[in-house]
PDB file of C-alpha atoms and ligand atoms in Angstrom:
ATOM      1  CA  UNK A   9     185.978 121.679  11.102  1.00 57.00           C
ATOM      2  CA  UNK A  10     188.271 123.501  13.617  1.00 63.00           C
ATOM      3  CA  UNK A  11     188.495 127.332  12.859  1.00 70.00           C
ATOM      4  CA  UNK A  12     191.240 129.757  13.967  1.00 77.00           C
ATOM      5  CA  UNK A  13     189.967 131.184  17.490  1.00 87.00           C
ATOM      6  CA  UNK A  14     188.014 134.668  16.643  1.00 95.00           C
ATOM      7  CA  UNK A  15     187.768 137.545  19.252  1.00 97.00           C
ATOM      8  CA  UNK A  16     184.757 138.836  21.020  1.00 97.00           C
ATOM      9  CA  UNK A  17     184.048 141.543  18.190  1.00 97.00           C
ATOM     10  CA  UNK A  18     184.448 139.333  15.796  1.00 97.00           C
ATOM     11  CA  UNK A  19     181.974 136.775  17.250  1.00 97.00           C
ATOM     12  CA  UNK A  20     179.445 139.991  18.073  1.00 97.00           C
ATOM     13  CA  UNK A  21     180.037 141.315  14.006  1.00 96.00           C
ATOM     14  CA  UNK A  22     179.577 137.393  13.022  1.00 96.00           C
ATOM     15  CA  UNK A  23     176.480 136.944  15.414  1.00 97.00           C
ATOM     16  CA  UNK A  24     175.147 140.403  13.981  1.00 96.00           C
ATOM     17  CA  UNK A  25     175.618 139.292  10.154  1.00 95.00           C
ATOM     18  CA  UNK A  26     173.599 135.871  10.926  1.00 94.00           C
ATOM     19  CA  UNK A  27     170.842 137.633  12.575  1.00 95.00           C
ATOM     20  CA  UNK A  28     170.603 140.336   9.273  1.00 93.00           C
ATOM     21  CA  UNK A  29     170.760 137.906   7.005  1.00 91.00           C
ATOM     22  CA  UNK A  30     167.627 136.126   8.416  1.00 88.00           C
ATOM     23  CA  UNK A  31     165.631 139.552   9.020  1.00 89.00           C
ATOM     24  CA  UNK A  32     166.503 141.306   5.549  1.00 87.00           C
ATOM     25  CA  UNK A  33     165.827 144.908   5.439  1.00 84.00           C
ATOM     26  CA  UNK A  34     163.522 144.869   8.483  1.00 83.00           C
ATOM     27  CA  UNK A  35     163.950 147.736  10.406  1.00 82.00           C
ATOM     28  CA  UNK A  36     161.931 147.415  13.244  1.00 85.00           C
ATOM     29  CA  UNK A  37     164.783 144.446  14.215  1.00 88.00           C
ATOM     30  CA  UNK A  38     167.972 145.739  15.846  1.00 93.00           C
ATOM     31  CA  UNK A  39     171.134 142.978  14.850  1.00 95.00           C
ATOM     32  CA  UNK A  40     174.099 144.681  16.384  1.00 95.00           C
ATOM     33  CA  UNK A  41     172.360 145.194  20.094  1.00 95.00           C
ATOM     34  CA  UNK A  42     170.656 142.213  20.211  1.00 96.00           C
ATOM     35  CA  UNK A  43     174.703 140.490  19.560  1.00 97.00           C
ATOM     36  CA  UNK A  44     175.976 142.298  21.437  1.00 96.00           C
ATOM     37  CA  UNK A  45     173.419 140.781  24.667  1.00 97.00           C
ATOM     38  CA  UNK A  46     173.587 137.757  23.410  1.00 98.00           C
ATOM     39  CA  UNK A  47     177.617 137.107  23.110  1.00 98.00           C
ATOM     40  CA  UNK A  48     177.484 138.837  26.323  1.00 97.00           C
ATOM     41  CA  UNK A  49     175.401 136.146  28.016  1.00 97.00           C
ATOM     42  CA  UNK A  50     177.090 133.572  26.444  1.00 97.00           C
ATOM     43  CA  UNK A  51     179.839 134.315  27.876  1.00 96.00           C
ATOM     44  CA  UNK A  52     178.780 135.060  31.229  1.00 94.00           C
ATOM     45  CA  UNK A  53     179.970 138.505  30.951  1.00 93.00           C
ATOM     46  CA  UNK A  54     178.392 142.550  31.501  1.00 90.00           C
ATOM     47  CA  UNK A  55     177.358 143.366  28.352  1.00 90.00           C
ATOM     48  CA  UNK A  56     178.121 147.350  29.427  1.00 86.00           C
ATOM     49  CA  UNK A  57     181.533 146.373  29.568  1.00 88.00           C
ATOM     50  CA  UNK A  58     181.645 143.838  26.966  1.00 90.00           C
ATOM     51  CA  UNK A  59     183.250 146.028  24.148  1.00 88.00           C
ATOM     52  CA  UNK A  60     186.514 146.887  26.450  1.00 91.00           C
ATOM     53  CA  UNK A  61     187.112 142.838  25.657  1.00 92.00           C
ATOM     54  CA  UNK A  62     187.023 142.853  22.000  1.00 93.00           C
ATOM     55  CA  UNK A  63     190.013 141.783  21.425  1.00 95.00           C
ATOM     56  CA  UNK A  64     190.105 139.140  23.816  1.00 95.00           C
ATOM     57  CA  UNK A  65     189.845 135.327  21.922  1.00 96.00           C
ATOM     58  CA  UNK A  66     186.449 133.295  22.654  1.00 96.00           C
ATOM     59  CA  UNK A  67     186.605 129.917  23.488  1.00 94.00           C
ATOM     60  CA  UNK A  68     184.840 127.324  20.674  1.00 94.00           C
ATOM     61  CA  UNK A  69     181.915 126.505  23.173  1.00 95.00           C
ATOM     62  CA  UNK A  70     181.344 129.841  23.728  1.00 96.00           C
ATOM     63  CA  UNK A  71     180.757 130.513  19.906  1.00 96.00           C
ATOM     64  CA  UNK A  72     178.349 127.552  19.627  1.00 96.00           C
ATOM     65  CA  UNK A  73     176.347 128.827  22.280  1.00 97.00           C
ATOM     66  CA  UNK A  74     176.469 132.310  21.212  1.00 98.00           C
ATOM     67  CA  UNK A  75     174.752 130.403  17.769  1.00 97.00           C
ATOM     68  CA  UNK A  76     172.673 128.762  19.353  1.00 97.00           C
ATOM     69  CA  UNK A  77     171.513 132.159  21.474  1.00 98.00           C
ATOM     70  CA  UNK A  78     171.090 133.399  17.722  1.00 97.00           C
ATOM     71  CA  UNK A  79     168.769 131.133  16.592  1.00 96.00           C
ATOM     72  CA  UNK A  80     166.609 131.148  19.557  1.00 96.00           C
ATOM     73  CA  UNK A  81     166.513 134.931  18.570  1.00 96.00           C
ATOM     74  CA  UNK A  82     165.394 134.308  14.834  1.00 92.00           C
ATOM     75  CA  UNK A  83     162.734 132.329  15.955  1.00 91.00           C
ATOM     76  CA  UNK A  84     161.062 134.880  18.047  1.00 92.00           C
ATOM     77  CA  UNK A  85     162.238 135.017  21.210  1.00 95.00           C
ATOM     78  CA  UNK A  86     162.945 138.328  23.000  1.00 96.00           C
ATOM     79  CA  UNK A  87     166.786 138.954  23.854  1.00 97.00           C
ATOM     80  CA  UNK A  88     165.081 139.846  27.277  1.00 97.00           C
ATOM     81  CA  UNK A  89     163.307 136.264  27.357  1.00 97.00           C
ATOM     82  CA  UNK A  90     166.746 134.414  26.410  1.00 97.00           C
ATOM     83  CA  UNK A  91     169.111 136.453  28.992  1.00 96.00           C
ATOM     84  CA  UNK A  92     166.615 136.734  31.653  1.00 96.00           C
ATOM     85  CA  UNK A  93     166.422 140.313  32.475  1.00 95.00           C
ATOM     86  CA  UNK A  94     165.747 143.473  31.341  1.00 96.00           C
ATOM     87  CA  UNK A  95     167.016 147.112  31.825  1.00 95.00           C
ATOM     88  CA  UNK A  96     164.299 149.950  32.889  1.00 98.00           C
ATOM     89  CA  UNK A  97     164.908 153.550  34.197  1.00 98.00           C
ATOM     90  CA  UNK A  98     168.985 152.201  34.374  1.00 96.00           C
ATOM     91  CA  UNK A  99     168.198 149.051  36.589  1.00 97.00           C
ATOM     92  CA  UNK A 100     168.299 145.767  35.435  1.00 96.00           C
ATOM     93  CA  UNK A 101     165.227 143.488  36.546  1.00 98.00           C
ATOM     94  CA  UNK A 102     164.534 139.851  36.563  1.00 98.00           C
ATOM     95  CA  UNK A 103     162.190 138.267  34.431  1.00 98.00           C
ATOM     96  CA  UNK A 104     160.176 135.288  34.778  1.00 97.00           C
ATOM     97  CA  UNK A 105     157.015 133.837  33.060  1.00 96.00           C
ATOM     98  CA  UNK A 106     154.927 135.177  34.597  1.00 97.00           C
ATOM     99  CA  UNK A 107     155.921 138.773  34.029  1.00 98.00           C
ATOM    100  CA  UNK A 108     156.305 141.349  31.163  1.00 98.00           C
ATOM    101  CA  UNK A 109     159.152 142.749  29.618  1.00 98.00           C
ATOM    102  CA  UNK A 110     159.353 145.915  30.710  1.00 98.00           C
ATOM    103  CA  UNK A 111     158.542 148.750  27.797  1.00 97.00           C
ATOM    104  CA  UNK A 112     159.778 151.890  27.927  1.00 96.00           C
ATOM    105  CA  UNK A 113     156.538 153.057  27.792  1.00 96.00           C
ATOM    106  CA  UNK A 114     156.400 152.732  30.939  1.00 98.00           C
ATOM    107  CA  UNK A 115     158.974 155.082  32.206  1.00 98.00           C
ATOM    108  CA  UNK A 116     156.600 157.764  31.162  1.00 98.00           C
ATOM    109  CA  UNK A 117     154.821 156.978  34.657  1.00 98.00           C
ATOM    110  CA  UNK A 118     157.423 156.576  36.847  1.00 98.00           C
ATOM    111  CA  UNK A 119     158.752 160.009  35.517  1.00 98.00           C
ATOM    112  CA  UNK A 120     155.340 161.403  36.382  1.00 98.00           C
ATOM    113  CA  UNK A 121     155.040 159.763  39.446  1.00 98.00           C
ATOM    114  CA  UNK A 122     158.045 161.007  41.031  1.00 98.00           C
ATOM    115  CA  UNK A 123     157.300 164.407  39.445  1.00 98.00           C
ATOM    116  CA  UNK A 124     154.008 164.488  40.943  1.00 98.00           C
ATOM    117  CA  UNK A 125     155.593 163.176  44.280  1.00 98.00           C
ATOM    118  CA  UNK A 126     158.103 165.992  44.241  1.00 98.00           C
ATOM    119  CA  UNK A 127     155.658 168.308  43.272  1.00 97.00           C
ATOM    120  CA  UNK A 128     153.526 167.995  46.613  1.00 97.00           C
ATOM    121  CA  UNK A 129     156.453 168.229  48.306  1.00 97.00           C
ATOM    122  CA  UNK A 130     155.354 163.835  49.486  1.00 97.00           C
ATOM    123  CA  UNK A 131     158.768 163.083  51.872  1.00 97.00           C
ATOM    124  CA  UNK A 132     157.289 159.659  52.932  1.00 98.00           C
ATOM    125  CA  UNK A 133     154.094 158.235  50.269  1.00 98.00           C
ATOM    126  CA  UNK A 134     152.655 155.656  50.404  1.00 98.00           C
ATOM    127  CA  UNK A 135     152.632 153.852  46.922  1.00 98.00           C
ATOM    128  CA  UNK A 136     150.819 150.923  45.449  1.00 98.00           C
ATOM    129  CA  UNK A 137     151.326 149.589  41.579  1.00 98.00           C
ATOM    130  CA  UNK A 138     148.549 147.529  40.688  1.00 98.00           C
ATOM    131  CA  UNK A 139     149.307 144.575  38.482  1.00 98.00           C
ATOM    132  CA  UNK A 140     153.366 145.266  39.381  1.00 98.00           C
ATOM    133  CA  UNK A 141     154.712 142.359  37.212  1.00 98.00           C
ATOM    134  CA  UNK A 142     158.312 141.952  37.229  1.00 98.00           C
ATOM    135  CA  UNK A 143     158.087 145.489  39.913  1.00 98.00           C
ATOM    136  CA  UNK A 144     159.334 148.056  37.248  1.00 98.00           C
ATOM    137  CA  UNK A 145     156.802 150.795  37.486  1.00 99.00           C
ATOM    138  CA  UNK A 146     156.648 150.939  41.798  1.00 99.00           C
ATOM    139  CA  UNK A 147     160.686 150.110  42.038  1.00 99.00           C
ATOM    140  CA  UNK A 148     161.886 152.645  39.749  1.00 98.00           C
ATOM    141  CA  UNK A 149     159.705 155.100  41.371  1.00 98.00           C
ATOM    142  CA  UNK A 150     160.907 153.678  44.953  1.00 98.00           C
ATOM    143  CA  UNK A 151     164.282 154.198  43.444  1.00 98.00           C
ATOM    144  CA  UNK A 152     164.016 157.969  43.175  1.00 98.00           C
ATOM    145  CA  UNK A 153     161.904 158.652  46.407  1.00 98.00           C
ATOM    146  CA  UNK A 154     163.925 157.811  49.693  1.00 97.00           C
ATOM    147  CA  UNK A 155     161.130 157.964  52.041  1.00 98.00           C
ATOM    148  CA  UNK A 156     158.544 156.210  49.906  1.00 98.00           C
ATOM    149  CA  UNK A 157     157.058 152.590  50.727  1.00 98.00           C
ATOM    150  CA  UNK A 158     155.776 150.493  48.076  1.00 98.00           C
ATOM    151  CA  UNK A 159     153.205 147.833  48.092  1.00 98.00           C
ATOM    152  CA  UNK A 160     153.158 145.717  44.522  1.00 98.00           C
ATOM    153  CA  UNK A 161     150.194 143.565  43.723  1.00 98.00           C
ATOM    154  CA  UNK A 162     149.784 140.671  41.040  1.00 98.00           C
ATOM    155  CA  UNK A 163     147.327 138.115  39.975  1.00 97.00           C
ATOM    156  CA  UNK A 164     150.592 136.278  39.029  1.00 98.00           C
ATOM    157  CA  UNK A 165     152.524 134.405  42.342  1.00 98.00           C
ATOM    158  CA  UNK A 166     155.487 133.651  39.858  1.00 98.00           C
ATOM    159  CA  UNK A 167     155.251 137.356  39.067  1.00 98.00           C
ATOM    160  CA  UNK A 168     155.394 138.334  42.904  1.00 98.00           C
ATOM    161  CA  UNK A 169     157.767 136.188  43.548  1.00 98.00           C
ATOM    162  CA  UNK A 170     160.106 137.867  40.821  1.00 98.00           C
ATOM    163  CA  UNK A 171     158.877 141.474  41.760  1.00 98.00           C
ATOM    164  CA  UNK A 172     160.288 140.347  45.220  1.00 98.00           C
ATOM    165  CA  UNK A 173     163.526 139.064  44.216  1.00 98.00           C
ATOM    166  CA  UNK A 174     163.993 142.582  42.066  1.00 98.00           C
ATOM    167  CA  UNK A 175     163.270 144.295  45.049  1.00 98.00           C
ATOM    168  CA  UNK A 176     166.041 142.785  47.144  1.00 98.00           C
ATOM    169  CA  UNK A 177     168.332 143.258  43.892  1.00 98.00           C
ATOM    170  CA  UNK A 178     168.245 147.177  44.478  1.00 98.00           C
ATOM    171  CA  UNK A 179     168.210 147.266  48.065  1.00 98.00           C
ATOM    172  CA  UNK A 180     164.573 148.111  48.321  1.00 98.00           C
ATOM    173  CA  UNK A 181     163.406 145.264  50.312  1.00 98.00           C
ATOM    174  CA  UNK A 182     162.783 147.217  53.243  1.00 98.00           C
ATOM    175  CA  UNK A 183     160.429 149.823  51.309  1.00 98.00           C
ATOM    176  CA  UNK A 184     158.642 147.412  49.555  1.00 98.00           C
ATOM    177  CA  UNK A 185     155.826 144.782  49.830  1.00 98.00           C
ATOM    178  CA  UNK A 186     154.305 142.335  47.062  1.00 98.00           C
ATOM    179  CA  UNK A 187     151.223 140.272  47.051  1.00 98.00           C
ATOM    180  CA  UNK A 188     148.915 138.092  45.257  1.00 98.00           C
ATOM    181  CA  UNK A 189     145.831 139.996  44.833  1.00 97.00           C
ATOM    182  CA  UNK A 190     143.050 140.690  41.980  1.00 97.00           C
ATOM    183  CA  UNK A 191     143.057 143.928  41.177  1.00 97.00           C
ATOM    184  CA  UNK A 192     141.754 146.112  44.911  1.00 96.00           C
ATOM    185  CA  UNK A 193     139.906 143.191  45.946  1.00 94.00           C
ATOM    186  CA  UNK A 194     141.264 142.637  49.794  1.00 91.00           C
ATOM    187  CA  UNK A 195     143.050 145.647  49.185  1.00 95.00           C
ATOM    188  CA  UNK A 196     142.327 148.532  51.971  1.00 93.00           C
ATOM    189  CA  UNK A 197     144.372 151.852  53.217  1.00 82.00           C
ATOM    190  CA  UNK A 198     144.943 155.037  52.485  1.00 94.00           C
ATOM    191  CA  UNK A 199     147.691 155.590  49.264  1.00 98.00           C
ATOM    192  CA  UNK A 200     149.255 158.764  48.779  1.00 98.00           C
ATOM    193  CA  UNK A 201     150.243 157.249  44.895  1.00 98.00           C
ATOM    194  CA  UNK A 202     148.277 154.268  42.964  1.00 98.00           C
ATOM    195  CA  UNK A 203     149.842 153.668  39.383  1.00 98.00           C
ATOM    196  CA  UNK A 204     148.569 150.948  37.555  1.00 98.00           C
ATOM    197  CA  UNK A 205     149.324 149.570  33.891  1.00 98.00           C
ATOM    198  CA  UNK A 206     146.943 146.465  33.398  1.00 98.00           C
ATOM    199  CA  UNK A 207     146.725 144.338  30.243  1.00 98.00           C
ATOM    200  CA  UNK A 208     144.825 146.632  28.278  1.00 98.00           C
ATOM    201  CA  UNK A 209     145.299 145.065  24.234  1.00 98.00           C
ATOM    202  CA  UNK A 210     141.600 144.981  23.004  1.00 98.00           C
ATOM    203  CA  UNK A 211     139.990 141.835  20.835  1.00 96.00           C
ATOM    204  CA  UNK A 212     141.534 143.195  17.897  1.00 96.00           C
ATOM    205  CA  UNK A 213     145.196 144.168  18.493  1.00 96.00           C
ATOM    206  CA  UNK A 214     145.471 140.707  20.363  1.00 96.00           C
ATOM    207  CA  UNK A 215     145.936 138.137  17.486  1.00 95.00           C
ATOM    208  CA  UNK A 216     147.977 140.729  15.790  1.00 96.00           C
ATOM    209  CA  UNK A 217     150.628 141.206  18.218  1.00 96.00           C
ATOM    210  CA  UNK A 218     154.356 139.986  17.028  1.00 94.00           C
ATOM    211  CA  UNK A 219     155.330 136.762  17.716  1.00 93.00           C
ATOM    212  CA  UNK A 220     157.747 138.220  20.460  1.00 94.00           C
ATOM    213  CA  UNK A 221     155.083 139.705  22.584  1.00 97.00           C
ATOM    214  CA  UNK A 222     152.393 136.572  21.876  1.00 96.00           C
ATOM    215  CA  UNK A 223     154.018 133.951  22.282  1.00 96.00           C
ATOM    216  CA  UNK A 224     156.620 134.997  25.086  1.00 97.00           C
ATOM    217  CA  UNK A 225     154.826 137.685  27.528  1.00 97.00           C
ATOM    218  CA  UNK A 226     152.022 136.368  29.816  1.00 97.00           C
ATOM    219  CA  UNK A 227     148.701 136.743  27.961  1.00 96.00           C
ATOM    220  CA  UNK A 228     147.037 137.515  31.765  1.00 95.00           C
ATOM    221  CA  UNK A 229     148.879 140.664  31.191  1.00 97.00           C
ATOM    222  CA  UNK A 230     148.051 141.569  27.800  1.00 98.00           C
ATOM    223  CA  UNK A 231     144.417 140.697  27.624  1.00 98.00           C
ATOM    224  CA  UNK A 232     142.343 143.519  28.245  1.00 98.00           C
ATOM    225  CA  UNK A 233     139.053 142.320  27.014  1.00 98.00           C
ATOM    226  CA  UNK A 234     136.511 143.490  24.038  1.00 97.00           C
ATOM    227  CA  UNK A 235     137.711 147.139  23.738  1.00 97.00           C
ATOM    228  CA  UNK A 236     140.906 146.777  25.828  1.00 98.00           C
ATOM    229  CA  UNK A 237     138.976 148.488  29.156  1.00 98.00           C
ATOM    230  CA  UNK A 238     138.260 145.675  31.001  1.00 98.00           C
ATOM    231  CA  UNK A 239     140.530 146.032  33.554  1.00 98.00           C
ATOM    232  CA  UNK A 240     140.257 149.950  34.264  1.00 98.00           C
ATOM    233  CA  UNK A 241     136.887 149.350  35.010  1.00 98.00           C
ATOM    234  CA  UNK A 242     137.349 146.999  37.874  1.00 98.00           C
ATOM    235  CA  UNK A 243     139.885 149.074  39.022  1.00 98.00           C
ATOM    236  CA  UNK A 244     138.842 152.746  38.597  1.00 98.00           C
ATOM    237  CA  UNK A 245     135.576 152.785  40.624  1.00 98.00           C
ATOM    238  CA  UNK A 246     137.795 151.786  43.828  1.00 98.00           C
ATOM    239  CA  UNK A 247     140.226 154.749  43.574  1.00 98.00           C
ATOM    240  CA  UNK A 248     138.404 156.815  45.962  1.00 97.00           C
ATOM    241  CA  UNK A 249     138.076 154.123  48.773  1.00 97.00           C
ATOM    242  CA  UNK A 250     141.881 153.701  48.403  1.00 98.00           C
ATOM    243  CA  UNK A 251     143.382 156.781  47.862  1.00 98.00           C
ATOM    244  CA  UNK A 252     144.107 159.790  50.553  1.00 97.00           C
ATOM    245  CA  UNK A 253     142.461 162.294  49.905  1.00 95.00           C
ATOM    246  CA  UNK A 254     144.085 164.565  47.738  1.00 93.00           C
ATOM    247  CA  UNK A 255     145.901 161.779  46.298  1.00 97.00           C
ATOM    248  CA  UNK A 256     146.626 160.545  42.611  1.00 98.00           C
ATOM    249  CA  UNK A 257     146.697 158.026  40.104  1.00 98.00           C
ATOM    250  CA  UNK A 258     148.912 157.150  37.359  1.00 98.00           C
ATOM    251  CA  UNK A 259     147.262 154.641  34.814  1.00 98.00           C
ATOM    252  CA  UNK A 260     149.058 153.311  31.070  1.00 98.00           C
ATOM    253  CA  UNK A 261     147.189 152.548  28.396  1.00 98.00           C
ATOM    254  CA  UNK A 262     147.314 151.535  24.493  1.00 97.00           C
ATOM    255  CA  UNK A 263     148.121 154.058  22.388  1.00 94.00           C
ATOM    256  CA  UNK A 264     144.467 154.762  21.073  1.00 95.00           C
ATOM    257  CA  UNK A 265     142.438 154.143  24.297  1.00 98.00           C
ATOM    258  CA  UNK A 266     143.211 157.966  25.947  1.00 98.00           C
ATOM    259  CA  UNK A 267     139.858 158.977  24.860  1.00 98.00           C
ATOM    260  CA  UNK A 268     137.587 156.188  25.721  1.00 98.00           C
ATOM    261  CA  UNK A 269     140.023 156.309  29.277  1.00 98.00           C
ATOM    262  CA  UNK A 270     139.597 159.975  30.023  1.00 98.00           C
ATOM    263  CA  UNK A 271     136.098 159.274  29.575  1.00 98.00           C
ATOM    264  CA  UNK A 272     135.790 156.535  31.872  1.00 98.00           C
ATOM    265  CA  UNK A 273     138.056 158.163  34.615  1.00 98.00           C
ATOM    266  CA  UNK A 274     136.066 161.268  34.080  1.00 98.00           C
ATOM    267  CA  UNK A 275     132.758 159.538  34.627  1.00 98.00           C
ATOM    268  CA  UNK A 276     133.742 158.259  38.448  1.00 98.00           C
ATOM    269  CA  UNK A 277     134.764 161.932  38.994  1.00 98.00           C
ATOM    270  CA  UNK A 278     138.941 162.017  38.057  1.00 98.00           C
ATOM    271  CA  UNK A 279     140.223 164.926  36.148  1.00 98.00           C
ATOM    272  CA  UNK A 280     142.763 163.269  34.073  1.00 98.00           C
ATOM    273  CA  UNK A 281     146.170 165.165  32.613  1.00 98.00           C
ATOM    274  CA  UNK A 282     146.998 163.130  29.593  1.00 98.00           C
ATOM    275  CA  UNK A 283     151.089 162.040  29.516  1.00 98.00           C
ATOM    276  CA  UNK A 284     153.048 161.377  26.053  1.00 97.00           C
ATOM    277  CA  UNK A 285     155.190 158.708  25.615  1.00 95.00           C
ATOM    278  CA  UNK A 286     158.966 159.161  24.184  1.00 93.00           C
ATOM    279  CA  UNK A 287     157.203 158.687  20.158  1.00 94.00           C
ATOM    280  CA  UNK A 288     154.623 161.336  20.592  1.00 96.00           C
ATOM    281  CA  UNK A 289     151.178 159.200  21.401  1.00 97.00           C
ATOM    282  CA  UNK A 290     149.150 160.000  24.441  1.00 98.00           C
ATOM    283  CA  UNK A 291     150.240 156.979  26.953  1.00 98.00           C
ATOM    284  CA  UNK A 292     149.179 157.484  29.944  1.00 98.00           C
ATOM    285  CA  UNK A 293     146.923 160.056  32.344  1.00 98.00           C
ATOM    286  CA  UNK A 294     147.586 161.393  35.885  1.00 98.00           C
ATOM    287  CA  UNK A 295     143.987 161.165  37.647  1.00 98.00           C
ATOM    288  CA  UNK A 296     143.260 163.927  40.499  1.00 98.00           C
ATOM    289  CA  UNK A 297     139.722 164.920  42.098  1.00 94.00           C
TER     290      UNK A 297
HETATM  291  N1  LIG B 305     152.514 147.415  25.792  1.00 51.77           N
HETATM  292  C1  LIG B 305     152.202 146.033  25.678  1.00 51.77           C
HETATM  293  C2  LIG B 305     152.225 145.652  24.213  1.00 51.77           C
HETATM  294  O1  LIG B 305     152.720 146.393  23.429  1.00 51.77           O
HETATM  295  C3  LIG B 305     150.886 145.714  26.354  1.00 51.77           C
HETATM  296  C4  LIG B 305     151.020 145.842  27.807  1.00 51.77           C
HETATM  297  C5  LIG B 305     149.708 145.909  28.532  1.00 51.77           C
HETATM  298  O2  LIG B 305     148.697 145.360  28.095  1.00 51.77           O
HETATM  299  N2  LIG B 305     149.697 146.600  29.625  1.00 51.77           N
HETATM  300  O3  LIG B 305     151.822 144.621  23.803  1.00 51.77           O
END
């Protein structure tokens, strides 16, 4: 059946209603952004600018794939996952497999990192993010630090690869460095800054995780063993050999693991300072000697 052509906030309001009628009252789902994104990509446009077109008419093909970008949605897949990116501290980064959508959990260390940066007065550190995924945590920070240089590790090579391509995306391919590597194994120097958030979900939390963060992040960076520690132990017993001294550590962590953390940092010798996320819970610790 041929329909009368509708405009772009009509297609966003009609987009909206199909995605609230599938949820129902569920709150935790957010039907006007996520249209919004998606009309946006299906038309190939900036969906910052996208409401200054609202009254501009859609084209039929555009509508169908704006459904179809709908019903991908309903079915579990991330907005970030269907459009390909993601925005963090006010950049937008690539996404790829092998990488995770970036949380906004995680601005809570880049905000203490360049704090902490500032703080000591550090005009040209040396910075290395430890499992860097798509590069949000070490390119935000390089984004706020002029003089800083950045190396970005991953077990993932898809996930380097993207971390790379983000890099060059901001301009910060000249300040930054990614490679393969597990965890600080080949890893050597002397770090002014090591942040870190590794897959920490524990044996529990891990088969209850939405179908949005099971079945579409990487599982390699959600899996964090038993208790959720795993990975903080390989990693925290190498701080010293990597760090300068005097320097820090920034680690993230599940919202119920700051005790058993502390305790672990404290136990090879870190004094941790506990950081709170934007909802309140203990998120993540800075670590000094
Ligand atoms: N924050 C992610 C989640 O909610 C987990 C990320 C991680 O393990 N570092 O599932």
């Amino acid at each position: 059946m041929i329909e009368p052509p509708i405009t772009i906030a009509a297609l966003r309001r009609r987009i909206a209603n199909q995605l609230r009628a599938g949820w129902g009252d569920d709150s935790a789902q957010r039907p006007a952004l996520d249209a919004k994104l998606l009309v946006a990509h299906a038309l190939g446009a900036d969906a910052q600018n996208l409401t200054l077109r609202d009254d501009e008419t859609v084209p039929d093909h555009v509508v169908l794939a704006a459904e179809a970008l709908a019903r991908r949605r309903f079915r579990g897949e991330p907005v970030a996952r269907i459009v390909g990116e993601r925005e963090f501290w006010g950049l937008s980064f690539q996404l790829s497999p092998g990488t995770l959508v970036p949380r906004p959990d995680s601005e809570t260390v880049v905000e203490a990192a360049v704090a902490e940066i500032r703080r000591r007065g550090l005009e040209r550190p040396a910075v290395i993010d430890l499992g860097t995924g798509s590069g949000c945590i070490l390119l935000a920070t390089l984004s706020e630090v002029p003089g800083a240089f950045g190396v970005g590790t991953d077990r993932s090579e898809d996930a380097v690869r993207t971390a790379r391509r983000n890099a060059a995306r901001f301009g910060l391919e000249n300040r930054s460095a990614f490679a393969v590597a597990d965890w600080t194994a080949a890893i050597g120097g002397a770090f002014d800054v090591i942040l870190s958030n590794p897959p920490y979900v524990d044996g529990d939390d891990l088969p209850a995780l939405p179908v949005e963060v099971i079945h579409h992040d990487p599982r390699l960076a959600l899996d964090g063993g038993a208790d959720g520690l795993d990975h903080y132990r390989k990693i925290v017993p190498e701080l010293g050999r990597l760090l300068k001294p005097g320097g820090f550590a920034i680690f993230e962590f599940g919202y119920r693991q700051a005790a058993m953390f502390s305790a672990l940092a404290r136990a090879h010798g870190w004094s941790p300072t506990l950081l709170r996320d934007l909802p309140g819970h203990d998120r993540a610790a800075v670590l000094t000697r």
